[in-house]
Amino acid sequence: MSDSPRHRMRRLRRTPALRAMRRETRLTPDDLIYPLFIDELKERAGPISSMPGVQRHTLDTLASEIEHVAAAGLRSVLLFGIPAEKDARGSGAFAEDGIIPKAIRRIREVNDEVVVIADVCLCEYTDHGHCGIPREETIDNDATLELIAKAAVAYAQAGAHLVAPSGMMDGMVGAIRSALDGRDCRDVGFLSYAVKYASSFYGPFRDAADCAPKFGDRKTYQMDPANVREALAEARLDVEEGADMLMVKPALPYLDVIQRVRDAFPEMPLAAYQVSGEYSMIQAAAQQGWLDLRAVALESLISIKRAGADMIISYFAKDAARWLRG
Ligand code: PBG
């Protein structure tokens, strides 16, 4: 039997317990962050057709949703607001009594343990759908910084633990850090969307938040999907400006980017955002009976972790937490 293989990798795959012992990556509910949409208009709340299983909440349904989130075993949420009315400057984003400050206060009232992360961007609040103030052919970066800094202060003062600027404005982390420090919000941290691509996978989110740009696209401020060295520069700038955590977005089509950012910044907590299009593709295939929803969702999440993410923002978070626990 001299040609019998000496090494047989299958020896450690024979039973569930052996496979568990051999397992290199683990996914737990602590790793998952659940995005929530909160609509200021009750009439618009309800299911989002392009994102099966995801709802637009109101302040009223938010309280019970937070209980469900906590009961599922999740410990953090990421908030997106949809204002009753949009305008050119996105005033609803930085109003002190806007939908997000109200939602943050409501959550902190009903459950003081869940980590509240507030997305900071103008696109859900502007009538043109851009993440900043348009000027001629582009977006006025520095004028936008002032507005998103105001928004971040409003969310911090309402009780957010972390702010998550997602608009890809240059200098946004530094500008918001100074504004927070100046208003005595030094302990409010950053989950920065450091590496965010101009991706077509955001389609269903733009339906959900009604924030598709009315003219042009986001390519003058979001990253080119062809680039990865540029991602390292984006991440480095955010670290220098004071980010507490970094993020890569989208996730599954950008696993190489997650790995490169992980390797370049081993000291930084790293999140990845499994975006709406990634979620809806799996849901659609499962509805056709072509893929097993639970198995594919969990496989995609473990793959994102294996690539190097510490945390994953995912619309599957609530279901996944339940699946993982039981
Ligand atoms: C807005 C924002 C977007 C997403 C998160 N924040 C949309 C965009 O940039 O066009 C997308 C999230 C998703 O697709 O799930 N700044």
GROMACS .gro file of C-alpha atoms and ligand atoms in nm:
model
  342
    1MET     CA    1   0.000   0.000   0.000
    2SER     CA    2   0.294   0.236  -0.054
    3ASP     CA    3   0.089   0.460  -0.283
    4SER     CA    4  -0.189   0.509  -0.028
    5PRO     CA    5  -0.208   0.885   0.057
    6ARG     CA    6  -0.031   0.965   0.384
    7HIS     CA    7  -0.231   1.285   0.426
    8ARG     CA    8  -0.607   1.261   0.413
    9MET     CA    9  -0.765   1.603   0.472
   10ARG     CA   10  -1.098   1.431   0.525
   11ARG     CA   11  -0.987   1.287   0.860
   12LEU     CA   12  -1.082   1.617   1.024
   13ARG     CA   13  -1.411   1.641   0.833
   14ARG     CA   14  -1.568   1.318   0.952
   15THR     CA   15  -1.808   1.447   1.216
   16PRO     CA   16  -1.969   1.777   1.312
   17ALA     CA   17  -1.750   1.795   1.623
   18LEU     CA   18  -1.429   1.741   1.426
   19ARG     CA   19  -1.535   2.003   1.174
   20ALA     CA   20  -1.614   2.246   1.454
   21MET     CA   21  -1.267   2.187   1.603
   22ARG     CA   22  -1.103   2.252   1.266
   23ARG     CA   23  -1.312   2.563   1.192
   24GLU     CA   24  -1.107   2.878   1.139
   25THR     CA   25  -1.376   3.146   1.124
   26ARG     CA   26  -1.679   3.188   1.345
   27LEU     CA   27  -1.984   3.401   1.298
   28THR     CA   28  -2.181   3.518   1.602
   29PRO     CA   29  -2.473   3.759   1.648
   30ASP     CA   30  -2.223   4.002   1.808
   31ASP     CA   31  -2.065   4.046   1.463
   32LEU     CA   32  -2.387   4.157   1.296
   33ILE     CA   33  -2.529   4.506   1.261
   34TYR     CA   34  -2.892   4.543   1.152
   35PRO     CA   35  -2.991   4.836   0.926
   36LEU     CA   36  -3.327   5.001   0.998
   37PHE     CA   37  -3.524   5.246   0.784
   38ILE     CA   38  -3.738   5.496   0.973
   39ASP     CA   39  -3.991   5.697   0.777
   40GLU     CA   40  -4.132   6.023   0.907
   41LEU     CA   41  -4.453   5.961   0.708
   42LYS     CA   42  -4.675   5.686   0.847
   43GLU     CA   43  -4.853   5.638   0.513
   44ARG     CA   44  -4.529   5.540   0.344
   45ALA     CA   45  -4.418   5.287   0.605
   46GLY     CA   46  -4.442   4.914   0.539
   47PRO     CA   47  -4.273   4.647   0.330
   48ILE     CA   48  -4.013   4.738   0.067
   49SER     CA   49  -4.099   4.543  -0.247
   50SER     CA   50  -3.743   4.512  -0.378
   51MET     CA   51  -3.616   4.394  -0.036
   52PRO     CA   52  -3.835   4.103   0.081
   53GLY     CA   53  -3.855   4.091   0.460
   54VAL     CA   54  -3.736   4.450   0.511
   55GLN     CA   55  -3.970   4.723   0.636
   56ARG     CA   56  -3.983   5.098   0.646
   57HIS     CA   57  -4.062   5.165   1.012
   58THR     CA   58  -4.228   5.459   1.183
   59LEU     CA   59  -4.139   5.590   1.528
   60ASP     CA   60  -4.430   5.380   1.656
   61THR     CA   61  -4.326   5.047   1.507
   62LEU     CA   62  -3.960   5.115   1.589
   63ALA     CA   63  -4.005   5.040   1.960
   64SER     CA   64  -4.137   4.689   1.900
   65GLU     CA   65  -3.882   4.627   1.627
   66ILE     CA   66  -3.601   4.704   1.873
   67GLU     CA   67  -3.748   4.444   2.108
   68HIS     CA   68  -3.745   4.189   1.823
   69VAL     CA   69  -3.391   4.282   1.732
   70ALA     CA   70  -3.274   4.236   2.090
   71ALA     CA   71  -3.472   3.911   2.130
   72ALA     CA   72  -3.302   3.774   1.819
   73GLY     CA   73  -2.970   3.832   1.997
   74LEU     CA   74  -2.849   4.134   1.802
   75ARG     CA   75  -2.673   4.416   1.982
   76SER     CA   76  -2.645   4.694   1.727
   77VAL     CA   77  -2.846   4.878   1.466
   78LEU     CA   78  -2.764   5.124   1.188
   79LEU     CA   79  -3.029   5.391   1.128
   80PHE     CA   80  -3.142   5.549   0.801
   81GLY     CA   81  -3.406   5.822   0.801
   82ILE     CA   82  -3.658   5.917   0.536
   83PRO     CA   83  -3.796   6.267   0.595
   84ALA     CA   84  -4.153   6.377   0.526
   85GLU     CA   85  -4.018   6.637   0.287
   86LYS     CA   86  -3.698   6.670   0.091
   87ASP     CA   87  -3.528   6.993  -0.014
   88ALA     CA   88  -3.216   7.110  -0.198
   89ARG     CA   89  -2.997   7.124   0.115
   90GLY     CA   90  -3.130   6.812   0.282
   91SER     CA   91  -3.248   7.010   0.586
   92GLY     CA   92  -3.416   6.705   0.737
   93ALA     CA   93  -3.075   6.549   0.789
   94PHE     CA   94  -2.954   6.812   1.031
   95ALA     CA   95  -3.278   6.932   1.195
   96GLU     CA   96  -3.249   6.884   1.570
   97ASP     CA   97  -3.603   6.745   1.580
   98GLY     CA   98  -3.558   6.547   1.257
   99ILE     CA   99  -3.657   6.184   1.218
  100ILE     CA  100  -3.319   6.041   1.319
  101PRO     CA  101  -3.272   6.233   1.647
  102LYS     CA  102  -3.629   6.131   1.735
  103ALA     CA  103  -3.561   5.768   1.646
  104ILE     CA  104  -3.238   5.763   1.849
  105ARG     CA  105  -3.416   5.900   2.156
  106ARG     CA  106  -3.695   5.646   2.114
  107ILE     CA  107  -3.452   5.356   2.091
  108ARG     CA  108  -3.248   5.472   2.390
  109GLU     CA  109  -3.574   5.495   2.589
  110VAL     CA  110  -3.693   5.143   2.511
  111ASN     CA  111  -3.355   4.967   2.522
  112ASP     CA  112  -3.046   5.131   2.659
  113GLU     CA  113  -2.811   4.844   2.572
  114VAL     CA  114  -2.839   4.823   2.197
  115VAL     CA  115  -2.560   5.008   2.016
  116VAL     CA  116  -2.709   5.288   1.807
  117ILE     CA  117  -2.518   5.381   1.493
  118ALA     CA  118  -2.651   5.670   1.285
  119ASP     CA  119  -2.575   5.686   0.914
  120VAL     CA  120  -2.479   6.043   0.824
  121CYS     CA  121  -2.555   6.146   0.468
  122LEU     CA  122  -2.772   6.395   0.281
  123CYS     CA  123  -2.901   6.178  -0.004
  124GLU     CA  124  -3.212   6.053   0.173
  125TYR     CA  125  -3.299   6.416   0.250
  126THR     CA  126  -3.219   6.605  -0.071
  127ASP     CA  127  -3.477   6.651  -0.347
  128HIS     CA  128  -3.206   6.589  -0.610
  129GLY     CA  129  -3.089   6.269  -0.439
  130HIS     CA  130  -2.719   6.353  -0.418
  131CYS     CA  131  -2.511   6.301  -0.104
  132GLY     CA  132  -2.405   6.667  -0.105
  133ILE     CA  133  -2.482   7.011  -0.239
  134PRO     CA  134  -2.455   7.015  -0.621
  135ARG     CA  135  -2.260   7.295  -0.785
  136GLU     CA  136  -2.233   7.299  -1.161
  137GLU     CA  137  -2.130   6.952  -1.274
  138THR     CA  138  -2.016   6.826  -0.937
  139ILE     CA  139  -2.082   6.822  -0.562
  140ASP     CA  140  -1.951   7.104  -0.344
  141ASN     CA  141  -1.741   6.900  -0.104
  142ASP     CA  142  -1.665   7.166   0.156
  143ALA     CA  143  -2.014   7.316   0.170
  144THR     CA  144  -2.143   6.963   0.228
  145LEU     CA  145  -1.899   6.905   0.514
  146GLU     CA  146  -2.061   7.181   0.720
  147LEU     CA  147  -2.406   7.026   0.681
  148ILE     CA  148  -2.307   6.669   0.760
  149ALA     CA  149  -2.110   6.789   1.063
  150LYS     CA  150  -2.431   6.955   1.188
  151ALA     CA  151  -2.620   6.631   1.130
  152ALA     CA  152  -2.362   6.426   1.319
  153VAL     CA  153  -2.377   6.665   1.617
  154ALA     CA  154  -2.759   6.637   1.623
  155TYR     CA  155  -2.738   6.255   1.623
  156ALA     CA  156  -2.464   6.249   1.887
  157GLN     CA  157  -2.659   6.483   2.113
  158ALA     CA  158  -2.968   6.264   2.072
  159GLY     CA  159  -2.767   5.969   2.204
  160ALA     CA  160  -2.606   5.784   1.912
  161HIS     CA  161  -2.303   5.579   2.019
  162LEU     CA  162  -2.142   5.597   1.677
  163VAL     CA  163  -2.191   5.806   1.366
  164ALA     CA  164  -2.134   5.655   1.024
  165PRO     CA  165  -2.069   5.911   0.752
  166SER     CA  166  -2.146   5.750   0.416
  167GLY     CA  167  -2.129   6.037   0.168
  168MET     CA  168  -1.765   5.993   0.058
  169MET     CA  169  -1.686   6.363   0.099
  170ASP     CA  170  -1.315   6.435   0.135
  171GLY     CA  171  -1.226   6.530   0.490
  172MET     CA  172  -1.563   6.419   0.631
  173VAL     CA  173  -1.417   6.228   0.925
  174GLY     CA  174  -1.193   6.517   1.030
  175ALA     CA  175  -1.467   6.778   0.990
  176ILE     CA  176  -1.719   6.574   1.189
  177ARG     CA  177  -1.458   6.490   1.458
  178SER     CA  178  -1.386   6.860   1.515
  179ALA     CA  179  -1.756   6.944   1.526
  180LEU     CA  180  -1.828   6.664   1.776
  181ASP     CA  181  -1.534   6.760   1.996
  182GLY     CA  182  -1.639   7.126   1.985
  183ARG     CA  183  -1.987   7.032   2.108
  184ASP     CA  184  -1.866   6.812   2.390
  185CYS     CA  185  -1.938   6.482   2.214
  186ARG     CA  186  -1.583   6.349   2.246
  187ASP     CA  187  -1.691   5.996   2.333
  188VAL     CA  188  -1.909   5.949   2.026
  189GLY     CA  189  -1.713   5.737   1.778
  190PHE     CA  190  -1.693   5.679   1.407
  191LEU     CA  191  -1.778   5.387   1.192
  192SER     CA  192  -1.650   5.543   0.873
  193TYR     CA  193  -1.763   5.431   0.530
  194ALA     CA  194  -1.399   5.471   0.434
  195VAL     CA  195  -1.407   5.257   0.121
  196LYS     CA  196  -1.737   5.294  -0.058
  197TYR     CA  197  -1.769   5.213  -0.424
  198ALA     CA  198  -1.996   5.371  -0.686
  199SER     CA  199  -2.182   5.041  -0.700
  200SER     CA  200  -2.493   4.935  -0.886
  201PHE     CA  201  -2.571   4.698  -0.600
  202TYR     CA  202  -2.733   4.988  -0.407
  203GLY     CA  203  -3.043   4.982  -0.631
  204PRO     CA  204  -3.296   4.837  -0.385
  205PHE     CA  205  -3.176   5.071  -0.106
  206ARG     CA  206  -3.242   5.367  -0.331
  207ASP     CA  207  -3.601   5.242  -0.376
  208ALA     CA  208  -3.632   5.197  -0.001
  209ALA     CA  209  -3.503   5.544   0.085
  210ASP     CA  210  -3.618   5.709  -0.239
  211CYS     CA  211  -3.269   5.851  -0.286
  212ALA     CA  212  -3.158   5.771  -0.641
  213PRO     CA  213  -2.985   6.079  -0.789
  214LYS     CA  214  -3.229   6.272  -1.010
  215PHE     CA  215  -2.944   6.370  -1.245
  216GLY     CA  216  -2.597   6.230  -1.306
  217ASP     CA  217  -2.455   5.963  -1.078
  218ARG     CA  218  -2.230   5.929  -0.774
  219LYS     CA  219  -1.908   5.858  -0.964
  220THR     CA  220  -1.750   6.195  -0.883
  221TYR     CA  221  -1.743   6.110  -0.513
  222GLN     CA  222  -1.777   5.731  -0.469
  223MET     CA  223  -1.496   5.497  -0.573
  224ASP     CA  224  -1.438   5.328  -0.908
  225PRO     CA  225  -1.505   4.951  -0.874
  226ALA     CA  226  -1.184   4.889  -1.070
  227ASN     CA  227  -0.961   5.024  -0.792
  228VAL     CA  228  -0.807   4.868  -0.483
  229ARG     CA  229  -0.486   5.067  -0.416
  230GLU     CA  230  -0.705   5.376  -0.396
  231ALA     CA  231  -0.904   5.197  -0.124
  232LEU     CA  232  -0.592   5.187   0.093
  233ALA     CA  233  -0.547   5.563   0.048
  234GLU     CA  234  -0.911   5.624   0.145
  235ALA     CA  235  -0.872   5.408   0.454
  236ARG     CA  236  -0.542   5.574   0.554
  237LEU     CA  237  -0.694   5.923   0.535
  238ASP     CA  238  -0.985   5.821   0.754
  239VAL     CA  239  -0.752   5.666   1.011
  240GLU     CA  240  -0.547   5.987   1.014
  241GLU     CA  241  -0.862   6.197   1.053
  242GLY     CA  242  -0.972   5.997   1.357
  243ALA     CA  243  -1.195   5.710   1.243
  244ASP     CA  244  -1.250   5.447   1.515
  245MET     CA  245  -1.362   5.176   1.272
  246LEU     CA  246  -1.335   5.136   0.898
  247MET     CA  247  -1.584   4.994   0.651
  248VAL     CA  248  -1.572   4.843   0.304
  249LYS     CA  249  -1.890   4.853   0.098
  250PRO     CA  250  -2.031   4.650  -0.082
  251ALA     CA  251  -1.900   4.323   0.063
  252LEU     CA  252  -1.924   4.002  -0.138
  253PRO     CA  253  -1.808   4.143  -0.475
  254TYR     CA  254  -1.521   4.320  -0.290
  255LEU     CA  255  -1.373   4.046  -0.072
  256ASP     CA  256  -1.025   4.124  -0.205
  257VAL     CA  257  -1.066   4.483  -0.089
  258ILE     CA  258  -1.171   4.366   0.258
  259GLN     CA  259  -0.863   4.146   0.275
  260ARG     CA  260  -0.628   4.422   0.159
  261VAL     CA  261  -0.769   4.676   0.406
  262ARG     CA  262  -0.753   4.417   0.684
  263ASP     CA  263  -0.386   4.345   0.607
  264ALA     CA  264  -0.290   4.711   0.574
  265PHE     CA  265  -0.464   4.817   0.900
  266PRO     CA  266  -0.441   4.519   1.135
  267GLU     CA  267  -0.508   4.743   1.435
  268MET     CA  268  -0.839   4.884   1.306
  269PRO     CA  269  -1.181   4.728   1.363
  270LEU     CA  270  -1.318   4.660   1.015
  271ALA     CA  271  -1.678   4.635   0.904
  272ALA     CA  272  -1.819   4.527   0.570
  273TYR     CA  273  -2.163   4.620   0.437
  274GLN     CA  274  -2.354   4.345   0.261
  275VAL     CA  275  -2.567   4.591   0.066
  276SER     CA  276  -2.925   4.583  -0.053
  277GLY     CA  277  -2.849   4.435  -0.397
  278GLU     CA  278  -2.648   4.152  -0.243
  279TYR     CA  279  -2.941   4.077  -0.012
  280SER     CA  280  -3.209   4.101  -0.278
  281MET     CA  281  -3.023   3.877  -0.525
  282ILE     CA  282  -3.018   3.596  -0.270
  283GLN     CA  283  -3.382   3.658  -0.173
  284ALA     CA  284  -3.492   3.655  -0.538
  285ALA     CA  285  -3.312   3.331  -0.617
  286ALA     CA  286  -3.455   3.172  -0.303
  287GLN     CA  287  -3.807   3.283  -0.396
  288GLN     CA  288  -3.760   3.104  -0.729
  289GLY     CA  289  -3.653   2.794  -0.543
  290TRP     CA  290  -3.307   2.815  -0.703
  291LEU     CA  291  -3.105   2.869  -0.385
  292ASP     CA  292  -3.147   2.770  -0.021
  293LEU     CA  293  -3.196   3.105   0.154
  294ARG     CA  294  -3.057   3.017   0.493
  295ALA     CA  295  -2.757   2.821   0.367
  296VAL     CA  296  -2.657   3.081   0.109
  297ALA     CA  297  -2.708   3.376   0.343
  298LEU     CA  298  -2.492   3.216   0.614
  299GLU     CA  299  -2.227   3.113   0.359
  300SER     CA  300  -2.207   3.469   0.228
  301LEU     CA  301  -2.170   3.608   0.581
  302ILE     CA  302  -1.898   3.365   0.686
  303SER     CA  303  -1.712   3.439   0.362
  304ILE     CA  304  -1.716   3.811   0.438
  305LYS     CA  305  -1.577   3.739   0.785
  306ARG     CA  306  -1.315   3.501   0.648
  307ALA     CA  307  -1.195   3.777   0.413
  308GLY     CA  308  -1.118   3.988   0.721
  309ALA     CA  309  -1.427   4.176   0.837
  310ASP     CA  310  -1.483   4.190   1.213
  311MET     CA  311  -1.841   4.311   1.174
  312ILE     CA  312  -2.100   4.280   0.900
  313ILE     CA  313  -2.387   4.516   0.833
  314SER     CA  314  -2.656   4.299   0.678
  315TYR     CA  315  -3.030   4.291   0.614
  316PHE     CA  316  -3.000   3.921   0.699
  317ALA     CA  317  -2.875   4.008   1.050
  318LYS     CA  318  -3.200   3.937   1.236
  319ASP     CA  319  -3.265   3.604   1.063
  320ALA     CA  320  -2.899   3.507   1.077
  321ALA     CA  321  -2.883   3.574   1.452
  322ARG     CA  322  -3.180   3.342   1.502
  323TRP     CA  323  -3.031   3.075   1.275
  324LEU     CA  324  -2.698   3.093   1.455
  325ARG     CA  325  -2.859   3.055   1.795
  326GLY     CA  326  -3.089   2.775   1.714
  327PBG     C1  327  -2.635   5.674   0.125
  327PBG     C2  328  -2.623   5.529   0.136
  327PBG     C3  329  -2.646   5.436   0.036
  327PBG     C4  330  -2.635   5.311   0.096
  327PBG     C5  331  -2.603   5.331   0.229
  327PBG     N1  332  -2.592   5.468   0.253
  327PBG     C6  333  -2.685   5.456  -0.105
  327PBG     C7  334  -2.592   5.517  -0.199
  327PBG     O1  335  -2.478   5.551  -0.169
  327PBG     O2  336  -2.637   5.536  -0.311
  327PBG     C8  337  -2.657   5.180   0.028
  327PBG     C9  338  -2.687   5.066   0.117
  327PBG    C10  339  -2.746   4.948   0.050
  327PBG     O3  340  -2.751   4.937  -0.074
  327PBG     O4  341  -2.788   4.860   0.124
  327PBG     N2  342  -2.530   5.751   0.147
   0.00000   0.00000   0.00000
